[in-house]
JSON list of C-alpha atoms in Angstrom, two decimals:
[
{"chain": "A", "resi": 935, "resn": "UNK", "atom": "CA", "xyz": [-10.17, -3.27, 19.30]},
{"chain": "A", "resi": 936, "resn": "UNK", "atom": "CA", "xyz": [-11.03, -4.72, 16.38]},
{"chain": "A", "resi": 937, "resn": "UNK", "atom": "CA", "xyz": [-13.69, -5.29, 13.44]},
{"chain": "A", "resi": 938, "resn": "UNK", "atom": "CA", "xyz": [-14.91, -7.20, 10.92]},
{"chain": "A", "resi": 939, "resn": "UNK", "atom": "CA", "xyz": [-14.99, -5.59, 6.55]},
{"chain": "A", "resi": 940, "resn": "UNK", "atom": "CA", "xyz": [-16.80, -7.42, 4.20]},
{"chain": "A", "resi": 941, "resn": "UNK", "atom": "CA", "xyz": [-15.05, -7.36, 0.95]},
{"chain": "A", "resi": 942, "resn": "UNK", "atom": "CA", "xyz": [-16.47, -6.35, -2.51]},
{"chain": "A", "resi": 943, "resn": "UNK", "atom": "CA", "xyz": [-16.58, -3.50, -4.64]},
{"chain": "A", "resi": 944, "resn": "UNK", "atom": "CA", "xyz": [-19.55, -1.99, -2.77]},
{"chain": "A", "resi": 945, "resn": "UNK", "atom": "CA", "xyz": [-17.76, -2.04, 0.40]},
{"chain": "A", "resi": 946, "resn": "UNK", "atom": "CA", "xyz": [-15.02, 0.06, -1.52]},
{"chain": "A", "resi": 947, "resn": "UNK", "atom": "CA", "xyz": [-17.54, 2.79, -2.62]},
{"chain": "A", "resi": 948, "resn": "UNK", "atom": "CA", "xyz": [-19.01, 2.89, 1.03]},
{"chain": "A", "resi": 949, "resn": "UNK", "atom": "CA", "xyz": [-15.06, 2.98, 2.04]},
{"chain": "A", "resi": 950, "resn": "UNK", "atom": "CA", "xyz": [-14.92, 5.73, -0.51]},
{"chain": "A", "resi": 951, "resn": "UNK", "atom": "CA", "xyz": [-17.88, 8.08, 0.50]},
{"chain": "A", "resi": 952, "resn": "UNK", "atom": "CA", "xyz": [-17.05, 7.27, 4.20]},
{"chain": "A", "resi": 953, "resn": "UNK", "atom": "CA", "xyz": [-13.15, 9.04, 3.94]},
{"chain": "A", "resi": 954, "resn": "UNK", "atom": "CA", "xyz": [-14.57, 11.62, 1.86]},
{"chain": "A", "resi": 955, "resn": "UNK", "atom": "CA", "xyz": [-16.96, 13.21, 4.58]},
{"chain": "A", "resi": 956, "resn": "UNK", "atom": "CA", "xyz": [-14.74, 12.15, 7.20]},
{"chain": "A", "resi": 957, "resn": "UNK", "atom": "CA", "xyz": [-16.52, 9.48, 9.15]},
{"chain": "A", "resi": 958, "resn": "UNK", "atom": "CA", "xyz": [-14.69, 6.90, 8.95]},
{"chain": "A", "resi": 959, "resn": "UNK", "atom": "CA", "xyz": [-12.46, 6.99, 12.17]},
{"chain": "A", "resi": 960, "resn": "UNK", "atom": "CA", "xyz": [-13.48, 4.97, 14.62]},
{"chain": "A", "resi": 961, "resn": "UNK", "atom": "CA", "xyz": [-16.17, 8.40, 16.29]},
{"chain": "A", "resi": 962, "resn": "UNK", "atom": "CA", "xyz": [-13.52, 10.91, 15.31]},
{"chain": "A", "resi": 963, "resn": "UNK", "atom": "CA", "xyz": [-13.86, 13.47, 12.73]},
{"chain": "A", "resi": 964, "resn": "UNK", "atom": "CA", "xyz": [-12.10, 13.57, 9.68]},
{"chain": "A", "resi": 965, "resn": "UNK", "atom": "CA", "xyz": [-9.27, 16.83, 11.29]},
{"chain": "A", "resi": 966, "resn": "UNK", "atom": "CA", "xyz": [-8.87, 14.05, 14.14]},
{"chain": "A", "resi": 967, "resn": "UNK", "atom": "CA", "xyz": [-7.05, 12.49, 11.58]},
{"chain": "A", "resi": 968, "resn": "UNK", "atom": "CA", "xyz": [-5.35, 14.43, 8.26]},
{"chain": "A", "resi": 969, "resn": "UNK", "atom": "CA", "xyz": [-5.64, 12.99, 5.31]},
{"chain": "A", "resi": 970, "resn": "UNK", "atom": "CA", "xyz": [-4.99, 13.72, 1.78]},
{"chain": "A", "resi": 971, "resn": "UNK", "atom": "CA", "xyz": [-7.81, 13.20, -0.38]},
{"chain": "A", "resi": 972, "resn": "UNK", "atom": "CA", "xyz": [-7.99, 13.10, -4.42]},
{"chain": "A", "resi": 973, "resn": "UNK", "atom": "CA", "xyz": [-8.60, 12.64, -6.92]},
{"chain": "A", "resi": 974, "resn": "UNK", "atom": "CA", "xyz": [-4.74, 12.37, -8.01]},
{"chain": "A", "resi": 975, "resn": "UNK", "atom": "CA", "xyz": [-2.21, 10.83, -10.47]},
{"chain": "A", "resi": 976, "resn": "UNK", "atom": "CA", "xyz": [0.91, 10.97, -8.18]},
{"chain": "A", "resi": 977, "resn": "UNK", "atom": "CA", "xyz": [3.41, 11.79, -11.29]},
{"chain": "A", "resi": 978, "resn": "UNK", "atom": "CA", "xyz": [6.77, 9.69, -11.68]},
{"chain": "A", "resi": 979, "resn": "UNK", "atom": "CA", "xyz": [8.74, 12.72, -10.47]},
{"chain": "A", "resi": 980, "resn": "UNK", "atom": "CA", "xyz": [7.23, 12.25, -6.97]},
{"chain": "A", "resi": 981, "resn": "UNK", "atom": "CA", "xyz": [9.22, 8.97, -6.78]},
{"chain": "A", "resi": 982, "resn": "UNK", "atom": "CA", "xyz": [12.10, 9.92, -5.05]},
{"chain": "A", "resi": 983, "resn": "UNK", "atom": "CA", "xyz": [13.15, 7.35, -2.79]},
{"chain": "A", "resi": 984, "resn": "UNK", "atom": "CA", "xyz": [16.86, 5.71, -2.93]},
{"chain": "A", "resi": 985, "resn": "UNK", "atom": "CA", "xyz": [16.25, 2.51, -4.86]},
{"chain": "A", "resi": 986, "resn": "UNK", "atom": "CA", "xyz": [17.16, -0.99, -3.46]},
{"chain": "A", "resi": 987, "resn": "UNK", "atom": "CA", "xyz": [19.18, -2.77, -5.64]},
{"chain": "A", "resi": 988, "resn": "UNK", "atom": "CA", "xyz": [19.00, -6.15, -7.40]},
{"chain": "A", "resi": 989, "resn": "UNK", "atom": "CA", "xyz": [21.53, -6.97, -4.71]},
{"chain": "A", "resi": 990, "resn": "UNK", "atom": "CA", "xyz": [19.98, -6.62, -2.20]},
{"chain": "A", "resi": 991, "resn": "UNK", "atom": "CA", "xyz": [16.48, -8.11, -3.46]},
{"chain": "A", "resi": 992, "resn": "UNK", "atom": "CA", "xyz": [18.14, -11.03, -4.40]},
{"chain": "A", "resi": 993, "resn": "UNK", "atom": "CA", "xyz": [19.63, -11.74, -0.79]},
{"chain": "A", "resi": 994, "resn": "UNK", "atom": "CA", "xyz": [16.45, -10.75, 0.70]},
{"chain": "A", "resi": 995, "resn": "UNK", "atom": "CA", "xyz": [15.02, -13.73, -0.70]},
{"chain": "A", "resi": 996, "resn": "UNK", "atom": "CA", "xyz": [17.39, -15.71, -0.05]},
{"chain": "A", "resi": 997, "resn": "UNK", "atom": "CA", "xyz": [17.57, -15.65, 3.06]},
{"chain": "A", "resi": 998, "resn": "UNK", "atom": "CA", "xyz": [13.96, -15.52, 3.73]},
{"chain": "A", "resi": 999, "resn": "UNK", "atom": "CA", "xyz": [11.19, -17.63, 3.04]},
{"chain": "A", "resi": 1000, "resn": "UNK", "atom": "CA", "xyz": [8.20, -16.54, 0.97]},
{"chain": "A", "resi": 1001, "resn": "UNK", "atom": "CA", "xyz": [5.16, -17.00, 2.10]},
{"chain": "A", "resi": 1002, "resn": "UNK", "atom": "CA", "xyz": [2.41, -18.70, 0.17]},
{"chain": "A", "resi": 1003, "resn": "UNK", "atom": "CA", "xyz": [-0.05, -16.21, -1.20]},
{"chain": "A", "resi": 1004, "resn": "UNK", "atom": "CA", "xyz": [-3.03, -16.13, 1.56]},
{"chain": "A", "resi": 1005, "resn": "UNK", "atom": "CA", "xyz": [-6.37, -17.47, -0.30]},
{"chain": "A", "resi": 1006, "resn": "UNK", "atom": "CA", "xyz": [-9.04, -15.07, -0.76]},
{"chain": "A", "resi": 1007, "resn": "UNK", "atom": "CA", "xyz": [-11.76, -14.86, 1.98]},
{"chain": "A", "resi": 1008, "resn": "UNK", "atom": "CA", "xyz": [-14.67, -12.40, 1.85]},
{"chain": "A", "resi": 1009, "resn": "UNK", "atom": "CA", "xyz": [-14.19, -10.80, 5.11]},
{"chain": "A", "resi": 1010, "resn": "UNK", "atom": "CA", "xyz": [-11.27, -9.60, 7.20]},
{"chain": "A", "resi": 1011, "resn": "UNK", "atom": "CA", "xyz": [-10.55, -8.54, 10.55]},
{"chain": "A", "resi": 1012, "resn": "UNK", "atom": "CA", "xyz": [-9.62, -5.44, 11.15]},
{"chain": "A", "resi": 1013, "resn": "UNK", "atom": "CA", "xyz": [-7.57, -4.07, 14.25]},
{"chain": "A", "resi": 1014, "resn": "UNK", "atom": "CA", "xyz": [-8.96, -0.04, 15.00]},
{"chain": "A", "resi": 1015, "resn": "UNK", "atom": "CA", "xyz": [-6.43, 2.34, 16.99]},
{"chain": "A", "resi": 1016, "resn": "UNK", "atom": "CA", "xyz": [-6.57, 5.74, 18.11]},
{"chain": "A", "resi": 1017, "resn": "UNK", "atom": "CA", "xyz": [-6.74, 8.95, 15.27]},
{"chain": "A", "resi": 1018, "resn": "UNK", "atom": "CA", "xyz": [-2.79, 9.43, 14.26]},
{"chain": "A", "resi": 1019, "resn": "UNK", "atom": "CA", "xyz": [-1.38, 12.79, 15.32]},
{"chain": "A", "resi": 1020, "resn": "UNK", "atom": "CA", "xyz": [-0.65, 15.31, 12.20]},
{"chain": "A", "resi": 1021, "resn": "UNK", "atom": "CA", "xyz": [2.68, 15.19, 11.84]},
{"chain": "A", "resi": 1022, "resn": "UNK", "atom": "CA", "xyz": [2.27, 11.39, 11.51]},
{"chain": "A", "resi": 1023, "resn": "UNK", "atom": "CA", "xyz": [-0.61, 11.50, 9.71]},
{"chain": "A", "resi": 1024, "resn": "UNK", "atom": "CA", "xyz": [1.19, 13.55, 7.36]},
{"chain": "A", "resi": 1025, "resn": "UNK", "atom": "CA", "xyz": [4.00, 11.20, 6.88]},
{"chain": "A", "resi": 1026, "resn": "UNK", "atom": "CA", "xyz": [2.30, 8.23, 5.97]},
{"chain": "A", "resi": 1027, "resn": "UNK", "atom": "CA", "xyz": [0.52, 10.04, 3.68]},
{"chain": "A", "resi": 1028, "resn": "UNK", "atom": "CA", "xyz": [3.23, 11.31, 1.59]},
{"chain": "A", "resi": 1029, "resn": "UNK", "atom": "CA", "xyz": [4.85, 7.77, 2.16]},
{"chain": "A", "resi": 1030, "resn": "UNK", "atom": "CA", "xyz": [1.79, 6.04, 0.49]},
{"chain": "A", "resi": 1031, "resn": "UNK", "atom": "CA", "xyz": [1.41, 9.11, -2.03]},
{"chain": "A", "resi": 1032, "resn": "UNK", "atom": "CA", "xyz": [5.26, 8.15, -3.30]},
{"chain": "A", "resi": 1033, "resn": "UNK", "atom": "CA", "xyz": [4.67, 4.92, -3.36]},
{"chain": "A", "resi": 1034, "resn": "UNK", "atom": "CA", "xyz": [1.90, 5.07, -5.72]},
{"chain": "A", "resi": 1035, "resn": "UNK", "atom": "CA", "xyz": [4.02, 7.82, -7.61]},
{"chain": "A", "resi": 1036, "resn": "UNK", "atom": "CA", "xyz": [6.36, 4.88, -8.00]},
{"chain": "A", "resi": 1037, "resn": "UNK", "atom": "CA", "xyz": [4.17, 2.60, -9.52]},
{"chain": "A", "resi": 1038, "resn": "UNK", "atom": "CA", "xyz": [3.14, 5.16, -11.85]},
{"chain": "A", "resi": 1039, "resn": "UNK", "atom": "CA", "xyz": [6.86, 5.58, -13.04]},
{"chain": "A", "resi": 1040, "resn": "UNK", "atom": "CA", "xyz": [7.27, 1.70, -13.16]},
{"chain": "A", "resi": 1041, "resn": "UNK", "atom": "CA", "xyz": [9.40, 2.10, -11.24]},
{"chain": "A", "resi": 1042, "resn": "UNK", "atom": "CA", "xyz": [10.05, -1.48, -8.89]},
{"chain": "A", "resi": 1043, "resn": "UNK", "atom": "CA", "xyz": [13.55, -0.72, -6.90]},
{"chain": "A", "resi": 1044, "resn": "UNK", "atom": "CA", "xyz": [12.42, 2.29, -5.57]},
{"chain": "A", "resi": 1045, "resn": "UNK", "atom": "CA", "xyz": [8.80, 1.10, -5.04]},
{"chain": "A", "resi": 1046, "resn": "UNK", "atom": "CA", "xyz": [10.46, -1.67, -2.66]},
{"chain": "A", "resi": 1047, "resn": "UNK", "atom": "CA", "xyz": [12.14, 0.84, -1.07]},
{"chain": "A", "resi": 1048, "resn": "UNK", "atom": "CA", "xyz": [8.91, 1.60, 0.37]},
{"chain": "A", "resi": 1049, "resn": "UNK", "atom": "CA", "xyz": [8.30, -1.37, 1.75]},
{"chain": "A", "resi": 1050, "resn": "UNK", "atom": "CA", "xyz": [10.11, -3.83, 4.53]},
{"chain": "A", "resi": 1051, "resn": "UNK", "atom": "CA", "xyz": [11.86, -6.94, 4.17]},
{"chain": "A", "resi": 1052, "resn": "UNK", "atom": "CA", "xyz": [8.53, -8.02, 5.61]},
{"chain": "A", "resi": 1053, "resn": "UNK", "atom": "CA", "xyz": [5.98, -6.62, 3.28]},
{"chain": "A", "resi": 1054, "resn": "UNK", "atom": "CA", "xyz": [8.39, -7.70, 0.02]},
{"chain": "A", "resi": 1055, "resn": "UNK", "atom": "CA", "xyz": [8.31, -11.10, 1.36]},
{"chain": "A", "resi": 1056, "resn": "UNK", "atom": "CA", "xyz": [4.69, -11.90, 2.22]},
{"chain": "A", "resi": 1057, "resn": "UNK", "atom": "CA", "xyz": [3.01, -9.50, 0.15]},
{"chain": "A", "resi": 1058, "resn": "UNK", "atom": "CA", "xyz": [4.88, -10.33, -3.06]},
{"chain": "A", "resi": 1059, "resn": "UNK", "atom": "CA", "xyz": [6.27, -13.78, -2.30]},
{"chain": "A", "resi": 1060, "resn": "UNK", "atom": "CA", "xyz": [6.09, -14.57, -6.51]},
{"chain": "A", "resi": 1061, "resn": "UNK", "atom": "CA", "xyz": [8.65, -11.85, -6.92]},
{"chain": "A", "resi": 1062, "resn": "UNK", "atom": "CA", "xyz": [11.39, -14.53, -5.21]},
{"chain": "A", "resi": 1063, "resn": "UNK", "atom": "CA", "xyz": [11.33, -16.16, -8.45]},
{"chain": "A", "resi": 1064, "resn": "UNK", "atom": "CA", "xyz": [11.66, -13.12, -10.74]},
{"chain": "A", "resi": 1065, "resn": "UNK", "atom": "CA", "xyz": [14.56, -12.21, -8.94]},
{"chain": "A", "resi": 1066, "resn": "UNK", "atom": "CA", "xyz": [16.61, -15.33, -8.76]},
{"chain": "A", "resi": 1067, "resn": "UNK", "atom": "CA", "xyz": [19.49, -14.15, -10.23]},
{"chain": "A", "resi": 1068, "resn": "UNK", "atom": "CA", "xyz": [21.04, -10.27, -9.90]},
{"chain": "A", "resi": 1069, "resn": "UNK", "atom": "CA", "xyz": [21.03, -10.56, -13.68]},
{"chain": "A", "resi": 1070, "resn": "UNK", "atom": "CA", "xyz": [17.19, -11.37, -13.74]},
{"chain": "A", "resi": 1071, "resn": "UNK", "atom": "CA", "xyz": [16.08, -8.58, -11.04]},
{"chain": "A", "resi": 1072, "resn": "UNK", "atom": "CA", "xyz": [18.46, -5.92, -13.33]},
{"chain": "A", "resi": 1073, "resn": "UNK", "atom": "CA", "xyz": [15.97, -6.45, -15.73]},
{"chain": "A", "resi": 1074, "resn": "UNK", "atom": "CA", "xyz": [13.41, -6.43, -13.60]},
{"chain": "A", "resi": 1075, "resn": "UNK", "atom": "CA", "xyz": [13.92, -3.37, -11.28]},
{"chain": "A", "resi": 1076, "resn": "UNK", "atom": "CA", "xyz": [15.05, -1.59, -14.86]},
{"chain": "A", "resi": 1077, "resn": "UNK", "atom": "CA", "xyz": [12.25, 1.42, -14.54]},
{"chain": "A", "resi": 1078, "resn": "UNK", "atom": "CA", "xyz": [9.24, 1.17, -17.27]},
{"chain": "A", "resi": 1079, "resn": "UNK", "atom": "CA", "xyz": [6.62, 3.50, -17.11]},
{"chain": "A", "resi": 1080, "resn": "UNK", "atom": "CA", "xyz": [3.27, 2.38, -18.05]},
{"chain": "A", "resi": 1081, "resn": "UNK", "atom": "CA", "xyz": [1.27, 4.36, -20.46]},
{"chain": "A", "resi": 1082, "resn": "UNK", "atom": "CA", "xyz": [-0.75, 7.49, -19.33]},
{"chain": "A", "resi": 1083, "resn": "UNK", "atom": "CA", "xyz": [-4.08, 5.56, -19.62]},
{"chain": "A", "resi": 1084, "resn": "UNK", "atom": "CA", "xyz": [-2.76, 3.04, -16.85]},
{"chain": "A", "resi": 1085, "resn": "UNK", "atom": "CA", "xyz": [-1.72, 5.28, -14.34]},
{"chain": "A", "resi": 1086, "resn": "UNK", "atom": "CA", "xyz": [-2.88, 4.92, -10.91]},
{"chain": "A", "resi": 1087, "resn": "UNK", "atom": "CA", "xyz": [-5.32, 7.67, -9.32]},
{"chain": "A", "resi": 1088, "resn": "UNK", "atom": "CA", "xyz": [-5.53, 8.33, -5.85]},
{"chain": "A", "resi": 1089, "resn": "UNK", "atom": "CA", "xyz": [-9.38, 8.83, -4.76]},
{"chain": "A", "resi": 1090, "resn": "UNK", "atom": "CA", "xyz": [-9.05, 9.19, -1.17]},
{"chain": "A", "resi": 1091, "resn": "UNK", "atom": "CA", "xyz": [-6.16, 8.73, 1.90]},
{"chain": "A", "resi": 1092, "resn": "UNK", "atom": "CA", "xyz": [-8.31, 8.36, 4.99]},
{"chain": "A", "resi": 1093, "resn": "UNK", "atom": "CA", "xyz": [-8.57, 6.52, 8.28]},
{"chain": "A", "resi": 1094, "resn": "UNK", "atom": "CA", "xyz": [-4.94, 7.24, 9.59]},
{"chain": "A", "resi": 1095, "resn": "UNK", "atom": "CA", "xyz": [-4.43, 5.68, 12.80]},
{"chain": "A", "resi": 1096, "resn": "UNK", "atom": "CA", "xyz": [-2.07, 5.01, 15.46]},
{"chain": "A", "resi": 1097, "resn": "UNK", "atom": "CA", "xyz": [-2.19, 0.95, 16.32]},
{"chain": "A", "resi": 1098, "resn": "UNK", "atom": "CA", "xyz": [-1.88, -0.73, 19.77]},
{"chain": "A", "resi": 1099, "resn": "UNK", "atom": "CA", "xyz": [1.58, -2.24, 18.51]},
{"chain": "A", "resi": 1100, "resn": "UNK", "atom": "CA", "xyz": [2.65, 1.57, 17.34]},
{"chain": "A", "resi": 1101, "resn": "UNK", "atom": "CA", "xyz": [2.31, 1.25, 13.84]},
{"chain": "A", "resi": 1102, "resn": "UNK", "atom": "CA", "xyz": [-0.27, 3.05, 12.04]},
{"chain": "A", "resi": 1103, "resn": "UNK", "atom": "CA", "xyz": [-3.10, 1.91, 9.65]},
{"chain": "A", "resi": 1104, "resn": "UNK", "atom": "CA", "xyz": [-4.60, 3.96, 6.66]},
{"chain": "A", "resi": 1105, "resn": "UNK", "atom": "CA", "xyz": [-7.29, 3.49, 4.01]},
{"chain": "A", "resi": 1106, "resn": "UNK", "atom": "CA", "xyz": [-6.12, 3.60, 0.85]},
{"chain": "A", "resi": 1107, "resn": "UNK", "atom": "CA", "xyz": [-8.74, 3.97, -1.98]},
{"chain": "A", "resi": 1108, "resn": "UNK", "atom": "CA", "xyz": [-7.79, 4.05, -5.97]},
{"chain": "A", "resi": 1109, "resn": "UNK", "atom": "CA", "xyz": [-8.50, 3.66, -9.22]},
{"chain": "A", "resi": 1110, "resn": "UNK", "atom": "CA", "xyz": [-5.82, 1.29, -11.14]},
{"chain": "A", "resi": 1111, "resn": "UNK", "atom": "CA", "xyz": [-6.75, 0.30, -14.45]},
{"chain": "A", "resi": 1112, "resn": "UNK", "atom": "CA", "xyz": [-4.55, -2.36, -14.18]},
{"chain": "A", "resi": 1113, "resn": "UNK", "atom": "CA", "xyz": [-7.12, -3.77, -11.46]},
{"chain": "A", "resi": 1114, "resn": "UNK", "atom": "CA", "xyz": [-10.24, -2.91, -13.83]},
{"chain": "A", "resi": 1115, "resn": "UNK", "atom": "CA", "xyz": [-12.38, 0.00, -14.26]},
{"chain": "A", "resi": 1116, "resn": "UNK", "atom": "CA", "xyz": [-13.80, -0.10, -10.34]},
{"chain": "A", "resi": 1117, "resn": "UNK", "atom": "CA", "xyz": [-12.19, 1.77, -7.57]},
{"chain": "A", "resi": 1118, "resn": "UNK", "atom": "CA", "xyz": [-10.30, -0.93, -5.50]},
{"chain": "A", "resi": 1119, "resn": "UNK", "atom": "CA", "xyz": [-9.69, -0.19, -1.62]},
{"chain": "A", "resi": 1120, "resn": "UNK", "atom": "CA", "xyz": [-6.59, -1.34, 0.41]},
{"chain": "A", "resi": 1121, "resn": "UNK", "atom": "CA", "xyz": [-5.81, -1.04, 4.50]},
{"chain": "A", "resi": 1122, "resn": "UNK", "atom": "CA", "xyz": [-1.65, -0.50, 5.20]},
{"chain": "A", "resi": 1123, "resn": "UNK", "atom": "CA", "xyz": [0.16, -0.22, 7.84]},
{"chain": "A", "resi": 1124, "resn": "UNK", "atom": "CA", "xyz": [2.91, 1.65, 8.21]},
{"chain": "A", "resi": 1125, "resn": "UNK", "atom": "CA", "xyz": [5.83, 1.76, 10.35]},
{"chain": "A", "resi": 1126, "resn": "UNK", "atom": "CA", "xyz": [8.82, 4.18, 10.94]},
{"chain": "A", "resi": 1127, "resn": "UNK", "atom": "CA", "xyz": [12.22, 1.87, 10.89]},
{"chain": "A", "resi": 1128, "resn": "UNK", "atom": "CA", "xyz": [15.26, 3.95, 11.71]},
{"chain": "A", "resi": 1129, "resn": "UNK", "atom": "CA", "xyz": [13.92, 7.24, 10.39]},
{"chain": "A", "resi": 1130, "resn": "UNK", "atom": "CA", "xyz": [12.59, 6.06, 7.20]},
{"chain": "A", "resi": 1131, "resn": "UNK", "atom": "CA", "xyz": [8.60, 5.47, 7.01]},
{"chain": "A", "resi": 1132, "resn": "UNK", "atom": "CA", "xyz": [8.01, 2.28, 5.27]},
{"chain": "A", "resi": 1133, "resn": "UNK", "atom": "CA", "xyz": [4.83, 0.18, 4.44]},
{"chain": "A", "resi": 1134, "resn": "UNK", "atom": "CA", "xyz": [4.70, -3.34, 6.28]},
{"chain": "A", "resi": 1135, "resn": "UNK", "atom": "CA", "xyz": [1.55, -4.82, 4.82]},
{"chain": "A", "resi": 1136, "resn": "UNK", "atom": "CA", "xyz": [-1.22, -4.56, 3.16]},
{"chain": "A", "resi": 1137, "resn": "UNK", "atom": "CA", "xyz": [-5.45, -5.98, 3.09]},
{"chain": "A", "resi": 1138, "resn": "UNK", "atom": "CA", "xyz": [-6.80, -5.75, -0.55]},
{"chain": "A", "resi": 1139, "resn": "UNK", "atom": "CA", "xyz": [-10.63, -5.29, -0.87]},
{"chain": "A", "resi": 1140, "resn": "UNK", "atom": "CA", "xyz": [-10.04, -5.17, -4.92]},
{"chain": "A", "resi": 1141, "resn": "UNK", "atom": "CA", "xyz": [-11.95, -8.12, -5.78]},
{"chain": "A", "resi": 1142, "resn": "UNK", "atom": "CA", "xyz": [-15.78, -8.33, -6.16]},
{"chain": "A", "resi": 1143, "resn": "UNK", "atom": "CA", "xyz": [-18.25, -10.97, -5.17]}
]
């Protein structure tokens, strides 16, 4: 099953409002589906993760690809599974939760870490040419945390679901002043790859109309 968003920052506030009193699960309730909700500033000690390393970026793309970045359209197409179970629900929570921790921490090689060759590839395809030599993605991956005013808040983690394919999908709403002063809203999907829960891609409903 699937449906249809329309993008803009009002969509994000109905996004918002619709995690916060738990409605927004395809008819479930929001305990069909465990969520963490904010608001909160995961801090850079929550970024844990074993960093990739300029290395292995490097070869990634490489041997790979990039995609072009996909032009923006004002809706997208959503695909709607079944409420996640709680121990998986809980797991891609902390999984996004770290992975905004790493951001906060400016911290690059671990926030990849997060991700899969996949995501890195077509979600951040201008990063190929930031990282064209080890030297270059060193510098790069070298962690640099952003002031406190430009930390990332975490309004609401909502909507976990289990997908058709067997990933699962959440709603991520947040406040990045990097983005501007409005709350921005983004769908991921997340899949577990040999034990390790990793995001594999990402729908932005940041920009306005």
């Amino acid at each position: 099953m699937s449906t249809r968003f329309r993008r803009g920052s009002f969509g994000v506030l109905i996004i918002l409002s619709l995690i916060m009193t738990g409605v927004f699960q395809t008819g479930a309730l929001a305990q069909d589906a465990p969520s963490q909700i904010g608001p909160v500033i995961p801090p850079a000690s929550a970024c844990t993760v074993e960093p990739r390393t300029a290395e292995e970026l490097v070869a990634l793309f490489a041997n790979t690809t990039p995609t072009e970045p996909m032009p923006f359209a004002t809706t997208e197409t959503i695909t709607i599974g079944k409420p996640a179970d709680t121990a998986s629900a809980e797991q891609v929570t902390a999984l996004i939760y770290q992975a905004v921790a790493c951001l906060n921490a400016g911290d690059f090689g671990r926030f990849f870490a997060l991700l899969t060759d996949h995501a890195i590839v077509t979600i951040f395809p201008w990063v190929a040419e930031e990282l064209a030599t080890e030297e270059a993605a060193a510098q790069k991956l070298a962690p640099s945390p952003p002031p406190a005013n430009f930390l990332t808040t975490i309004l609401g983690i909502g909507s976990i679901a289990l997908l058709p394919d067997g990933s699962f999908s959440a709603v991520l709403v947040q406040l990045d002043p990097n983005a501007g002063d409005q709350p921005t809203a983004l769908i991921l999907t997340a899949v577990e790859q040999d034990g390790a829960w990793l995001i594999d891609n990402a729908i932005d409903f940041a920009a306005s109309e």
